Structure formats: C-alpha cells, structure tokens
Amino acid sequence: MTATRPTIWHRVYAIIVPYRARLVVSMVTLLFLTCLGLWSPWWSAKLIGGALTATIKDGVVTEGLDRNLFLVCVGALFAIHITSSLFGFLYSYQMRTLGGRVIFDLRRRMYDHLQRLSLGFYESRSSGEIISRMMNDVNSITSLVTGTALNALISSFKAIAILAWLIYDTPRVAMVAVAILPLHFIGYFFFNSRISHVHWKRSEKMSQIYGKVSEVLSAMKMV
C-alpha cells in the first residue's frame, strides 16, 4: 500500500500543533475584542439618543441632559476603551511571538529539507526560485496561521452577530444588508482567478529578482 501525501492543511496543522495553546488564547482574546467592539456602538447610541436629549416647545429647542445616564454611558465607553487597549496589547504580543516561532520552525525545517535534496533538484531550479520560497512562501504561511485564518473566523462571527441584531432590531436594514451580500460573492468569484494569476506572475518576477541579486552578491553572475 502506498502512503498518501499529506495535504497543505495537514502540514499547516502539524506546524501549529506545538503552539496550539497560544493560538487558542489568541483566538479567545480576539473574540473578546470583537464582542467589545460590538458593544461600543450600542453605548454610543445610548449616549446620543438617551442621555443627550432635546425638546421643542413653542418653536424653542431646549437641550436636556440625563446626568446619571450620561455618566454611565461615558464610564462604559471609557471602560471598553481601556479594556480593548489591554487585550489588544495581549493579542499583538501573542501574535508576534507565535509568528516569530512559526517562521523560525518553517525556515529551519525547509533548510534541513534542502540539505537532503539531490543535485538534480538544484540543476532544474534557479537559485531565485529557492530563495523566493524560503522568503515569500514562509511569510505567506505564517500570515495564514497568525492572521488570515483567525481574522476570517472572527469576521464571520462578527457578521453573523451584527446580522442577527439587525434582524431583531431593524428588519428593514437587515433586508438591505442581505440583498447586498450576493454582490460580495460575485466580486470574489469574478476577481479571484485574476488575482491568482497576478500573484503567480509576481512570484515569478520575485524569483527572477532574487536570482539576480544572489548571483551578483555571490560574485557568480552568469554572462
């Protein structure tokens, strides 16, 4: 029986397994920050629509102020801001630490793997392509693990939460949001292939640049 090759997701999972606890902490922190971000507009609306009031009597506008509600709203917004700053610092620290360690592990594994490859591999590929994979591909995978995947999950949760609140509070606005949503998917499928092609061309150009830089710096420029 032949062993099946692991997919890219299995390989990514194998990379983040040693740091799964730190990744879970980062995910929970980001989820908490998202919830705080959803609460802030509610308190702002409460402040403007409830604490700061105005009445019109005999054509004269009289400004009013609910002092207790005003202090509660300002205190809540201040607490949300301070808490968001603290947890934002914790999230940034976790992500920078996780990203640095993932990059270190990936480049170390790739270097060890390159040392075991045959000479035929290096004859069939330019030095620029190898350097490009060492630099750009590692950074792309690290960005996927520490940024893109988490942000996609949190953005999905945030969109569902906001849509649920709109359906409960203002169904008409929710209907407008749902009606516009298909345009996003149309744009995604329309531009996805073009963006992929441009990204591939960029990778090829970067490989050529890395190759020329490597030849010049190593005093082995081909004539």
Short mmCIF file of C-alpha atoms in Angstrom, two decimals:
data_model
loop_
_atom_site.label_atom_id
_atom_site.label_comp_id
_atom_site.label_asym_id
_atom_site.label_seq_id
_atom_site.Cartn_x
_atom_site.Cartn_y
_atom_site.Cartn_z
CA MET A 1 0.00 0.00 0.00
CA THR A 2 1.25 3.47 -0.84
CA ALA A 3 1.08 6.17 1.76
CA THR A 4 -0.97 9.21 0.82
CA ARG A 5 0.79 12.55 0.79
CA PRO A 6 -0.42 14.98 3.44
CA THR A 7 -2.41 17.95 2.20
CA ILE A 8 -1.37 21.54 2.77
CA TRP A 9 -3.84 21.82 5.67
CA HIS A 10 -2.35 18.78 7.39
CA ARG A 11 1.09 20.31 7.02
CA VAL A 12 -0.07 23.65 8.40
CA TYR A 13 -1.75 21.88 11.31
CA ALA A 14 1.47 20.00 12.04
CA ILE A 15 3.29 23.33 12.20
CA ILE A 16 0.90 24.95 14.68
CA VAL A 17 0.40 21.90 16.92
CA PRO A 18 3.28 22.87 19.27
CA TYR A 19 1.70 26.31 19.70
CA ARG A 20 -1.98 25.40 19.79
CA ALA A 21 -2.40 26.66 23.38
CA ARG A 22 -1.05 30.08 22.46
CA LEU A 23 -3.20 30.08 19.32
CA VAL A 24 -6.34 29.28 21.35
CA VAL A 25 -5.53 32.12 23.77
CA SER A 26 -5.11 34.48 20.83
CA MET A 27 -8.41 33.36 19.31
CA VAL A 28 -10.29 33.85 22.59
CA THR A 29 -8.67 37.26 23.03
CA LEU A 30 -9.63 38.34 19.52
CA LEU A 31 -13.18 37.07 20.05
CA PHE A 32 -13.42 39.10 23.26
CA LEU A 33 -12.14 42.19 21.46
CA THR A 34 -14.77 41.67 18.77
CA CYS A 35 -17.53 41.50 21.38
CA LEU A 36 -16.26 44.71 22.95
CA GLY A 37 -16.29 46.35 19.54
CA LEU A 38 -19.93 45.36 19.10
CA TRP A 39 -20.87 46.88 22.47
CA SER A 40 -19.25 50.25 21.83
CA PRO A 41 -21.77 51.49 19.17
CA TRP A 42 -24.65 50.46 21.44
CA TRP A 43 -23.38 52.62 24.29
CA SER A 44 -22.70 55.48 21.86
CA ALA A 45 -26.30 55.30 20.63
CA LYS A 46 -27.47 55.24 24.24
CA LEU A 47 -25.39 58.32 24.98
CA ILE A 48 -26.63 60.33 21.99
CA GLY A 49 -30.23 59.14 21.94
CA GLY A 50 -30.87 58.84 25.67
CA ALA A 51 -28.52 60.95 27.76
CA LEU A 52 -28.38 63.92 25.39
CA THR A 53 -31.98 64.89 24.67
CA ALA A 54 -33.66 67.89 23.16
CA THR A 55 -37.29 69.02 23.32
CA ILE A 56 -39.12 71.52 21.12
CA LYS A 57 -41.73 73.67 22.83
CA ASP A 58 -43.38 76.66 21.16
CA GLY A 59 -40.71 76.59 18.46
CA VAL A 60 -37.91 76.79 21.00
CA VAL A 61 -35.35 73.98 21.21
CA THR A 62 -34.49 73.13 24.78
CA GLU A 63 -31.46 70.94 25.39
CA GLY A 64 -31.64 68.35 28.13
CA LEU A 65 -29.14 66.15 29.88
CA ASP A 66 -29.76 62.97 31.84
CA ARG A 67 -26.73 63.29 34.10
CA ASN A 68 -26.88 59.77 35.55
CA LEU A 69 -27.29 58.08 32.18
CA PHE A 70 -24.59 60.35 30.73
CA LEU A 71 -22.09 59.30 33.40
CA VAL A 72 -22.97 55.63 32.95
CA CYS A 73 -22.51 55.80 29.16
CA VAL A 74 -19.24 57.72 29.37
CA GLY A 75 -17.94 55.34 32.04
CA ALA A 76 -18.92 52.31 29.95
CA LEU A 77 -17.24 53.70 26.82
CA PHE A 78 -14.11 54.56 28.81
CA ALA A 79 -14.02 51.06 30.33
CA ILE A 80 -14.47 49.49 26.89
CA HIS A 81 -11.62 51.60 25.51
CA ILE A 82 -9.22 50.72 28.34
CA THR A 83 -10.13 47.02 28.23
CA SER A 84 -9.77 46.92 24.44
CA SER A 85 -6.34 48.52 24.68
CA LEU A 86 -5.13 45.99 27.26
CA PHE A 87 -6.46 42.96 25.41
CA GLY A 88 -5.26 44.41 22.10
CA PHE A 89 -1.74 44.56 23.52
CA LEU A 90 -2.07 40.95 24.73
CA TYR A 91 -3.29 39.83 21.30
CA SER A 92 -0.48 41.66 19.49
CA TYR A 93 2.12 40.14 21.81
CA GLN A 94 0.73 36.63 21.31
CA MET A 95 0.61 37.00 17.52
CA ARG A 96 4.12 38.43 17.23
CA THR A 97 5.54 35.69 19.42
CA LEU A 98 3.64 32.97 17.58
CA GLY A 99 4.57 34.39 14.17
CA GLY A 100 8.27 34.57 15.04
CA ARG A 101 8.37 30.99 16.27
CA VAL A 102 6.42 29.65 13.29
CA ILE A 103 8.79 31.43 10.88
CA PHE A 104 11.79 30.04 12.73
CA ASP A 105 10.44 26.47 12.64
CA LEU A 106 9.44 26.69 8.98
CA ARG A 107 12.77 28.03 7.80
CA ARG A 108 14.71 25.55 9.90
CA ARG A 109 12.67 22.64 8.51
CA MET A 110 13.00 23.95 4.97
CA TYR A 111 16.75 24.37 5.35
CA ASP A 112 17.10 20.82 6.68
CA HIS A 113 14.98 19.56 3.79
CA LEU A 114 17.06 21.44 1.21
CA GLN A 115 20.22 19.82 2.55
CA ARG A 116 18.80 16.36 1.80
CA LEU A 117 17.78 17.07 -1.79
CA SER A 118 19.74 15.77 -4.76
CA LEU A 119 21.89 17.84 -7.09
CA GLY A 120 19.32 17.31 -9.83
CA PHE A 121 16.85 19.42 -7.87
CA TYR A 122 19.21 22.39 -7.84
CA GLU A 123 20.07 21.92 -11.53
CA SER A 124 16.41 22.06 -12.53
CA ARG A 125 15.57 25.14 -10.45
CA SER A 126 17.10 28.56 -10.25
CA SER A 127 18.54 29.94 -7.05
CA GLY A 128 15.99 32.75 -7.19
CA GLU A 129 13.09 30.29 -7.04
CA ILE A 130 14.56 28.56 -4.00
CA ILE A 131 15.26 31.85 -2.21
CA SER A 132 11.77 33.09 -3.07
CA ARG A 133 10.24 30.03 -1.44
CA MET A 134 12.46 30.47 1.58
CA MET A 135 11.31 34.06 2.00
CA ASN A 136 7.87 34.69 0.49
CA ASP A 137 6.20 31.30 0.90
CA VAL A 138 7.22 31.05 4.54
CA ASN A 139 5.87 34.54 5.21
CA SER A 140 2.61 33.67 3.41
CA ILE A 141 2.05 30.55 5.50
CA THR A 142 2.88 32.47 8.68
CA SER A 143 0.41 35.17 7.70
CA LEU A 144 -2.23 32.49 7.08
CA VAL A 145 -1.70 30.93 10.51
CA THR A 146 -1.37 34.10 12.58
CA GLY A 147 -3.64 36.49 10.72
CA THR A 148 -5.79 35.44 7.79
CA ALA A 149 -7.41 32.35 9.28
CA LEU A 150 -8.19 33.98 12.64
CA ASN A 151 -9.49 37.16 11.03
CA ALA A 152 -11.71 35.14 8.70
CA LEU A 153 -13.27 33.26 11.62
CA ILE A 154 -13.75 36.39 13.71
CA SER A 155 -15.14 38.37 10.75
CA SER A 156 -17.66 35.59 10.09
CA PHE A 157 -18.73 35.61 13.74
CA LYS A 158 -18.98 39.41 13.71
CA ALA A 159 -21.06 39.43 10.52
CA ILE A 160 -23.47 36.81 11.89
CA ALA A 161 -23.81 38.66 15.21
CA ILE A 162 -24.47 42.02 13.53
CA LEU A 163 -26.95 40.47 11.09
CA ALA A 164 -28.80 38.74 13.94
CA TRP A 165 -29.04 42.01 15.86
CA LEU A 166 -30.28 43.87 12.77
CA ILE A 167 -32.96 41.24 12.16
CA TYR A 168 -34.09 41.63 15.78
CA ASP A 169 -33.90 45.43 15.96
CA THR A 170 -34.40 46.78 12.42
CA PRO A 171 -35.55 44.11 9.95
CA ARG A 172 -35.61 46.55 7.01
CA VAL A 173 -31.93 47.38 7.39
CA ALA A 174 -31.22 43.65 7.70
CA MET A 175 -33.02 43.01 4.41
CA VAL A 176 -30.88 45.65 2.69
CA ALA A 177 -27.71 44.06 4.10
CA VAL A 178 -28.78 40.60 2.92
CA ALA A 179 -29.68 41.95 -0.53
CA ILE A 180 -26.20 43.47 -0.95
CA LEU A 181 -24.39 40.36 0.29
CA PRO A 182 -24.54 38.43 -3.04
CA LEU A 183 -22.56 41.23 -4.70
CA HIS A 184 -19.64 40.33 -2.46
CA PHE A 185 -19.60 36.73 -3.67
CA ILE A 186 -19.99 37.82 -7.29
CA GLY A 187 -16.99 40.11 -6.92
CA TYR A 188 -14.99 37.38 -5.21
CA PHE A 189 -15.55 34.77 -7.93
CA PHE A 190 -15.06 37.36 -10.68
CA PHE A 191 -11.72 38.68 -9.42
CA ASN A 192 -10.35 35.54 -7.76
CA SER A 193 -8.84 34.00 -10.89
CA ARG A 194 -7.38 37.34 -11.98
CA ILE A 195 -5.82 37.97 -8.59
CA SER A 196 -4.38 34.45 -8.53
CA HIS A 197 -2.82 34.98 -11.96
CA VAL A 198 -1.32 38.33 -10.93
CA HIS A 199 0.00 36.77 -7.73
CA TRP A 200 1.64 33.97 -9.73
CA LYS A 201 3.28 36.49 -12.07
CA ARG A 202 4.50 38.45 -9.06
CA SER A 203 6.04 35.30 -7.59
CA GLU A 204 7.81 34.58 -10.87
CA LYS A 205 9.17 38.12 -11.03
CA MET A 206 10.35 37.92 -7.41
CA SER A 207 12.14 34.65 -8.21
CA GLN A 208 14.00 36.36 -11.05
CA ILE A 209 14.93 39.29 -8.83
CA TYR A 210 16.18 37.01 -6.05
CA GLY A 211 18.20 35.04 -8.58
CA LYS A 212 19.93 38.12 -10.00
CA VAL A 213 20.63 39.50 -6.53
CA SER A 214 22.05 36.16 -5.41
CA GLU A 215 24.33 35.94 -8.47
CA VAL A 216 25.62 39.49 -8.04
CA LEU A 217 26.22 39.28 -4.29
CA SER A 218 27.93 35.90 -4.55
CA ALA A 219 30.20 37.15 -7.37
CA MET A 220 28.87 34.39 -9.68
CA LYS A 221 26.97 36.45 -12.22
CA MET A 222 26.33 34.48 -15.41
CA VAL A 223 27.47 36.12 -18.66
#
